[in-house]
PDB file of N, CA, C and O in Angstrom:
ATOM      1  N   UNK P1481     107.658  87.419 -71.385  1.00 59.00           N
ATOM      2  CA  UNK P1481     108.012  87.577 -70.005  1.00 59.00           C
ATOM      3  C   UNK P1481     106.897  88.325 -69.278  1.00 59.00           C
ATOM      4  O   UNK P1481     106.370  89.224 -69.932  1.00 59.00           O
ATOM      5  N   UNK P1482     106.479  88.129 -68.137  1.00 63.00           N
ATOM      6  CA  UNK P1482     105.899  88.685 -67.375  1.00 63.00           C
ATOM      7  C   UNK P1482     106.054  89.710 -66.541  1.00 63.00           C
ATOM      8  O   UNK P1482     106.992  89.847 -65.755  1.00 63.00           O
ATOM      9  N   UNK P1483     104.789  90.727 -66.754  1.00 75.00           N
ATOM     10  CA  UNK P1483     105.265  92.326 -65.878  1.00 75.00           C
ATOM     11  C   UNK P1483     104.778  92.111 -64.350  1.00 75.00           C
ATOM     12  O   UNK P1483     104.520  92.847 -63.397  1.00 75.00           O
ATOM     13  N   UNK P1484     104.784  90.927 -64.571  1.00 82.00           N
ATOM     14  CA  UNK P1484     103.753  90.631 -62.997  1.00 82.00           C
ATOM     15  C   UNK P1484     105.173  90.690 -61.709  1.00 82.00           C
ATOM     16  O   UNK P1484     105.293  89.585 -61.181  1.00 82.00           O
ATOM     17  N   UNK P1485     105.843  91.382 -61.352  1.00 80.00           N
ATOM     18  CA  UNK P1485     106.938  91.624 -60.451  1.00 80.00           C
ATOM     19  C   UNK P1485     106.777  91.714 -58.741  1.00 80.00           C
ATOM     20  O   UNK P1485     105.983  92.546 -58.302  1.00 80.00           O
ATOM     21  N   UNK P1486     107.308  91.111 -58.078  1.00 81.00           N
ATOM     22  CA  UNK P1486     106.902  91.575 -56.752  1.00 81.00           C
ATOM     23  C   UNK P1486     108.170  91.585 -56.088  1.00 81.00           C
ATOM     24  O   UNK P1486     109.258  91.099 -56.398  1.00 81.00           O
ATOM     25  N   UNK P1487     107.692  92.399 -54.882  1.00 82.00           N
ATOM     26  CA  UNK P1487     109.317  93.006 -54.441  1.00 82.00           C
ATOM     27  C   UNK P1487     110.198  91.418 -53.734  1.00 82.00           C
ATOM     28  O   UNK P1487     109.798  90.283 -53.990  1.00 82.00           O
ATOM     29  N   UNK P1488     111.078  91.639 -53.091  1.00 82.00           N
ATOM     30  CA  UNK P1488     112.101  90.846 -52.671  1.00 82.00           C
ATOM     31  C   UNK P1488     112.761  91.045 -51.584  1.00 82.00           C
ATOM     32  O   UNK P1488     113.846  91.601 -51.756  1.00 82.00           O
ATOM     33  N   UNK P1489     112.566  90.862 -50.839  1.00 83.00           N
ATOM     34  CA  UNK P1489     113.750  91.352 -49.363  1.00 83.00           C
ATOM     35  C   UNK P1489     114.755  90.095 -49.356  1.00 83.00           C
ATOM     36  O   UNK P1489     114.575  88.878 -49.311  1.00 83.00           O
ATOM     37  N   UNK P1490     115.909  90.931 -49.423  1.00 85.00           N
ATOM     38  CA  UNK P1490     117.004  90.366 -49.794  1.00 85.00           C
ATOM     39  C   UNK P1490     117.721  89.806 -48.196  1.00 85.00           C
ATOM     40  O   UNK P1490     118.066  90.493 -47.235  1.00 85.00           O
ATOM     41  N   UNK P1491     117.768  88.366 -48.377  1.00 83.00           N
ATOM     42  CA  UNK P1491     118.492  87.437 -47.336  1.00 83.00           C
ATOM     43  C   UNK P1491     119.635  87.762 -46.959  1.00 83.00           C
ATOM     44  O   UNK P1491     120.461  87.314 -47.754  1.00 83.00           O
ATOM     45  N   UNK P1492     120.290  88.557 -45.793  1.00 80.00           N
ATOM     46  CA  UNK P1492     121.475  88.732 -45.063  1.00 80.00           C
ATOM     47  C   UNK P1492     122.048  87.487 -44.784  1.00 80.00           C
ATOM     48  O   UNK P1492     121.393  86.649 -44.165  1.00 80.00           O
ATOM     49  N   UNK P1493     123.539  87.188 -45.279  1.00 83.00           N
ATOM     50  CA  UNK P1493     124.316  86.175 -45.495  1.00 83.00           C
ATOM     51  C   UNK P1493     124.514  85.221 -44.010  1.00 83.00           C
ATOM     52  O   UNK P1493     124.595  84.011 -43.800  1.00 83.00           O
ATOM     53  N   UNK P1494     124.551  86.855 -42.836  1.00 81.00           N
ATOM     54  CA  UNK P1494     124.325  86.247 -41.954  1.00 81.00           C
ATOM     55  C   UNK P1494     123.206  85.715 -41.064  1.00 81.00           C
ATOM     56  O   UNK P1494     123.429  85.129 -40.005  1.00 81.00           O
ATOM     57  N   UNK P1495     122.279  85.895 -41.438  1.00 83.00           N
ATOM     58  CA  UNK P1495     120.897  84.796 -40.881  1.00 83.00           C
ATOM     59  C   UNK P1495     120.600  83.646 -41.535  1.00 83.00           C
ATOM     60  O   UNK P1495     119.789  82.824 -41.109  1.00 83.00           O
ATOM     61  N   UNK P1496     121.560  83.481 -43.124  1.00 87.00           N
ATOM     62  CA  UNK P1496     121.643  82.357 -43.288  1.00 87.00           C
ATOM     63  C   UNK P1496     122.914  81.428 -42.444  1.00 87.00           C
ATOM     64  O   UNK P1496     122.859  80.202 -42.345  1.00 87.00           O
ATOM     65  N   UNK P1497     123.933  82.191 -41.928  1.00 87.00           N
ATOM     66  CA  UNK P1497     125.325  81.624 -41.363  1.00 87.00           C
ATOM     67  C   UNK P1497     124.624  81.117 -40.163  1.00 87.00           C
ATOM     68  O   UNK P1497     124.855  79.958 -39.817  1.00 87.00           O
ATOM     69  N   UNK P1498     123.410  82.184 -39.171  1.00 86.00           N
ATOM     70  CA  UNK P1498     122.951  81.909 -37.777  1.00 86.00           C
ATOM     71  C   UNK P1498     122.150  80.467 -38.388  1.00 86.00           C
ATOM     72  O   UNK P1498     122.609  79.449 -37.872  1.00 86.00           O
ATOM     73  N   UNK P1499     121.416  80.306 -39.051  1.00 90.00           N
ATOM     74  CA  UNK P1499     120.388  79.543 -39.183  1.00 90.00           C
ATOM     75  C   UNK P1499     121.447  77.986 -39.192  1.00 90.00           C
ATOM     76  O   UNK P1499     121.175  77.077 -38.407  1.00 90.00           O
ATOM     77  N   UNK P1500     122.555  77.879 -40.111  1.00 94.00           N
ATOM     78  CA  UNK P1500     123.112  77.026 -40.303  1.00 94.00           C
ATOM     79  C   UNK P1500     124.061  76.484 -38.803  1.00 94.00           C
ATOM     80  O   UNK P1500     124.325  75.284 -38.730  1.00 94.00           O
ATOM     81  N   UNK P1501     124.473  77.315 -37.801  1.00 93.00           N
ATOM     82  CA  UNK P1501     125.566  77.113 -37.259  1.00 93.00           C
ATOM     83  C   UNK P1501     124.133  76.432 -35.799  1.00 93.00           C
ATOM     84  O   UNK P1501     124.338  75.510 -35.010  1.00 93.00           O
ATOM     85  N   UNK P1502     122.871  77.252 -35.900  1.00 93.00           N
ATOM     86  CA  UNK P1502     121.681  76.400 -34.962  1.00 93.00           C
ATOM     87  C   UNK P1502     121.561  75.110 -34.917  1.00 93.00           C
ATOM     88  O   UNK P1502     121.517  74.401 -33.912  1.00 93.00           O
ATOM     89  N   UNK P1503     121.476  74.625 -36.659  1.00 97.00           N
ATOM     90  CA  UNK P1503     120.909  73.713 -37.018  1.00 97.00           C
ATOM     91  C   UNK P1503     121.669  72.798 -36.637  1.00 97.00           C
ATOM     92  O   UNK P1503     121.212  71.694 -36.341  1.00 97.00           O
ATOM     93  N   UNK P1504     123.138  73.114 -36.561  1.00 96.00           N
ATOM     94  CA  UNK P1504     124.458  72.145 -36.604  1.00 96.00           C
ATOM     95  C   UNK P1504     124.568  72.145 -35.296  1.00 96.00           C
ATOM     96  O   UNK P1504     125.448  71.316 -35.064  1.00 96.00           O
ATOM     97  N   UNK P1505     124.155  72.633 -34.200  1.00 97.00           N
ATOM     98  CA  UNK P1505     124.388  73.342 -32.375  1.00 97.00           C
ATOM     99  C   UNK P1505     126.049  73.478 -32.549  1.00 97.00           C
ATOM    100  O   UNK P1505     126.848  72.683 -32.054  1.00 97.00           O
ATOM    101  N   UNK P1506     126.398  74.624 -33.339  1.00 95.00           N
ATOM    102  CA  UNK P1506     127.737  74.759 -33.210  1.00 95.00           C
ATOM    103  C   UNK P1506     126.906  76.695 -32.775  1.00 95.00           C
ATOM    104  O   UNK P1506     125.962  77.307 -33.275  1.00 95.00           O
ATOM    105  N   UNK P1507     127.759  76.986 -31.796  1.00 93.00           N
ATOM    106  CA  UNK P1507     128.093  78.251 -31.446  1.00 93.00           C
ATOM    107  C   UNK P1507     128.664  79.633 -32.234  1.00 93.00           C
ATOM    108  O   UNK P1507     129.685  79.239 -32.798  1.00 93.00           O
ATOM    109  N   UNK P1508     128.543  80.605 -32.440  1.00 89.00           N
ATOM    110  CA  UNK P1508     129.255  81.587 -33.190  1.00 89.00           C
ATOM    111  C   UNK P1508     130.276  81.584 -32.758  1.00 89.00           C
ATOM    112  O   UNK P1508     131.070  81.595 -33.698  1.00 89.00           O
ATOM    113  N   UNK P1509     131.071  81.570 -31.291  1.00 90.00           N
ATOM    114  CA  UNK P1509     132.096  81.617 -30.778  1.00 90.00           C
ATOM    115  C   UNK P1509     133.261  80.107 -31.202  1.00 90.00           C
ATOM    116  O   UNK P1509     134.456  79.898 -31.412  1.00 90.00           O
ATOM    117  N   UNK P1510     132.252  79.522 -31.152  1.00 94.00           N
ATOM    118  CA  UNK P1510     132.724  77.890 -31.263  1.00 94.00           C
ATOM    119  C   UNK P1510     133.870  77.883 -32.856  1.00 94.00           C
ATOM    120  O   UNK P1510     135.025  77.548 -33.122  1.00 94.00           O
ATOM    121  N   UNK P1511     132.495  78.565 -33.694  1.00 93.00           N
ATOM    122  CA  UNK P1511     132.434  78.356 -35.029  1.00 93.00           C
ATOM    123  C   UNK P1511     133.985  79.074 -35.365  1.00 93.00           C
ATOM    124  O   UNK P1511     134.860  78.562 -36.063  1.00 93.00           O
ATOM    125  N   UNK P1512     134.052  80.337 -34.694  1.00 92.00           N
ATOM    126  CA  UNK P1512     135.081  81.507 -35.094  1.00 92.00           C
ATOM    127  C   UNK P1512     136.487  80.750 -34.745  1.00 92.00           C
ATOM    128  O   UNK P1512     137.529  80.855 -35.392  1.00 92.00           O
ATOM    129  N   UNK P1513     136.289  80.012 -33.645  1.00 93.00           N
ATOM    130  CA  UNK P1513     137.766  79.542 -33.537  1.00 93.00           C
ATOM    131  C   UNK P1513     137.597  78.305 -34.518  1.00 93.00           C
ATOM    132  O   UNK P1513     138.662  78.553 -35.083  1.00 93.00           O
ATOM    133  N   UNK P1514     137.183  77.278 -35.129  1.00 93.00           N
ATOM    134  CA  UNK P1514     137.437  76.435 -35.784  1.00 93.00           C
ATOM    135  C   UNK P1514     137.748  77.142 -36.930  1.00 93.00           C
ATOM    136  O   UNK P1514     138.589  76.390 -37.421  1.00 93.00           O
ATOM    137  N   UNK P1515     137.622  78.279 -37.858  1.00 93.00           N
ATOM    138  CA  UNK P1515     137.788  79.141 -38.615  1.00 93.00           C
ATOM    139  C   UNK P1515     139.324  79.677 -38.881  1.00 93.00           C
ATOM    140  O   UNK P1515     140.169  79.713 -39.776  1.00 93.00           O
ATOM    141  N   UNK P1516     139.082  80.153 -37.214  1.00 94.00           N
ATOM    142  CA  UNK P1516     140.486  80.688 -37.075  1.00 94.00           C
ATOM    143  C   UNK P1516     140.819  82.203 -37.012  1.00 94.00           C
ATOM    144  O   UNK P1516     141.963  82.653 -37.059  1.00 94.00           O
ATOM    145  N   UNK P1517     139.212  83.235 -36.853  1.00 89.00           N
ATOM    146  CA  UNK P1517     138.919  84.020 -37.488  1.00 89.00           C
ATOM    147  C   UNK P1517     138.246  84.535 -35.938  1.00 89.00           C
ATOM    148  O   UNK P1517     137.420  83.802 -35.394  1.00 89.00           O
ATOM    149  N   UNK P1518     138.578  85.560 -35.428  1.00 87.00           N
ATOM    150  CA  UNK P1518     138.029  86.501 -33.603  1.00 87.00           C
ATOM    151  C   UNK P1518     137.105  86.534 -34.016  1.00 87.00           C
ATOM    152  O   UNK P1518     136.804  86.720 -35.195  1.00 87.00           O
ATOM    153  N   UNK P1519     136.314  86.324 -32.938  1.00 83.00           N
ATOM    154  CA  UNK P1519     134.958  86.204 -32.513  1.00 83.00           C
ATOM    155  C   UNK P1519     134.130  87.648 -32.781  1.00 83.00           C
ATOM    156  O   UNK P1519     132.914  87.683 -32.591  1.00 83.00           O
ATOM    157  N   UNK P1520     134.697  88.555 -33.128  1.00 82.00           N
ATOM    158  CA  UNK P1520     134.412  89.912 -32.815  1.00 82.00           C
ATOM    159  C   UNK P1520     134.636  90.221 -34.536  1.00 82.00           C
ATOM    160  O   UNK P1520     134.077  91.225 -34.977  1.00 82.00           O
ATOM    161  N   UNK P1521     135.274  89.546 -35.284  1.00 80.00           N
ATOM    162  CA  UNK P1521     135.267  89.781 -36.360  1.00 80.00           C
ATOM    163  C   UNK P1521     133.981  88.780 -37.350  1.00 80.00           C
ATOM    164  O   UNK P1521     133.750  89.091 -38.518  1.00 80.00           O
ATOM    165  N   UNK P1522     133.389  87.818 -36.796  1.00 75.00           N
ATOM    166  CA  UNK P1522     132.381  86.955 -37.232  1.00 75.00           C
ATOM    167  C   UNK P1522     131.174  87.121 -36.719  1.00 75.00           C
ATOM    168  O   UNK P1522     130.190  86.415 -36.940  1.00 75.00           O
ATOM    169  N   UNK P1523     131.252  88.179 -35.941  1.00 69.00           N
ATOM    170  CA  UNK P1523     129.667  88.511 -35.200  1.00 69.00           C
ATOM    171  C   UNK P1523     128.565  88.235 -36.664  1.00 69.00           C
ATOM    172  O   UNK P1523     128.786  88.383 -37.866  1.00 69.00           O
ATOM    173  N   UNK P1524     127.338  87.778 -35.911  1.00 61.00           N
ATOM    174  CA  UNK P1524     126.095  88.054 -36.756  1.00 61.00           C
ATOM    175  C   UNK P1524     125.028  88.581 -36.158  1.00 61.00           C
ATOM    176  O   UNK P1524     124.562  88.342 -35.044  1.00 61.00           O
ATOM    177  N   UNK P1525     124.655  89.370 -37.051  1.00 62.00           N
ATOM    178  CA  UNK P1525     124.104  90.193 -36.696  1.00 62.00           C
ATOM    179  C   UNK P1525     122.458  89.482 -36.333  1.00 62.00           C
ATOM    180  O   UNK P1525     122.110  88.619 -37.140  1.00 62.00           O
ATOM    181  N   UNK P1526     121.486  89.790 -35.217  1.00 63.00           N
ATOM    182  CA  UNK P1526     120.606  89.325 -34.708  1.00 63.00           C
ATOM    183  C   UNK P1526     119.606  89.401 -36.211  1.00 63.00           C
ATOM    184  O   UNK P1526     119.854  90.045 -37.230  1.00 63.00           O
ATOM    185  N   UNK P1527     118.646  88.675 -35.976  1.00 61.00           N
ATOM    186  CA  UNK P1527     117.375  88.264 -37.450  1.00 61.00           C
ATOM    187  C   UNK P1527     116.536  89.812 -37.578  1.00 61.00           C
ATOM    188  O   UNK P1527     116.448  90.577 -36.617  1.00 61.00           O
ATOM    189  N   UNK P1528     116.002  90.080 -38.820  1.00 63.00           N
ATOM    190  CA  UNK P1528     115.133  91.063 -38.886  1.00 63.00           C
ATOM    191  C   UNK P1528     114.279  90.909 -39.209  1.00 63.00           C
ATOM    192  O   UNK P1528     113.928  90.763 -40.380  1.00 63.00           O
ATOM    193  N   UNK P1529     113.424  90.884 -37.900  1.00 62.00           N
ATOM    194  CA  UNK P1529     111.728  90.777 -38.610  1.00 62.00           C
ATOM    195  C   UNK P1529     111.306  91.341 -39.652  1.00 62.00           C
ATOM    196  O   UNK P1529     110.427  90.724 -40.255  1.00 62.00           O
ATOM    197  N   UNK P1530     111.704  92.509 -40.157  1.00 53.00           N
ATOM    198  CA  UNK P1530     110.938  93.239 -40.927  1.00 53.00           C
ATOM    199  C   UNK P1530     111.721  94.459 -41.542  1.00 53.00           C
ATOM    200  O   UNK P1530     112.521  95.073 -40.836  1.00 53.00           O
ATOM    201  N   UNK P1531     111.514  94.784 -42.746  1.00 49.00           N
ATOM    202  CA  UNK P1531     112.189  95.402 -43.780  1.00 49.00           C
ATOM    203  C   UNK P1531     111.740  96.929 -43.709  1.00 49.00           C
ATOM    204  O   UNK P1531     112.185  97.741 -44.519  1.00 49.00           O
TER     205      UNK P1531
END
């Protein structure tokens, strides 16, 4: 195995949820009621440039 390691910044579930709901032009608001689930409880949180 290799000691050769490099770090990892770990993917927030929700910039993968934003990325998916873009791709689809479905809305966060849109999305929460097809769910079934307040809008205020499905917030995502805006992208982070940087760690």
């Amino acid at each position: 195995m290799s000691n050769k390691l490099r770090p990892y910044a770990p993917t927030h579930p929700g910039d993968v949820l934003k990325d998916e709901l873009q791709a689809r032009g479905i809305s966060q608001k849109r999305f929460a009621e097809i769910i079934s689930v307040s809008y205020t409880m499905l917030f995502v949180p805006p992208r982070r440039e940087s760690w």
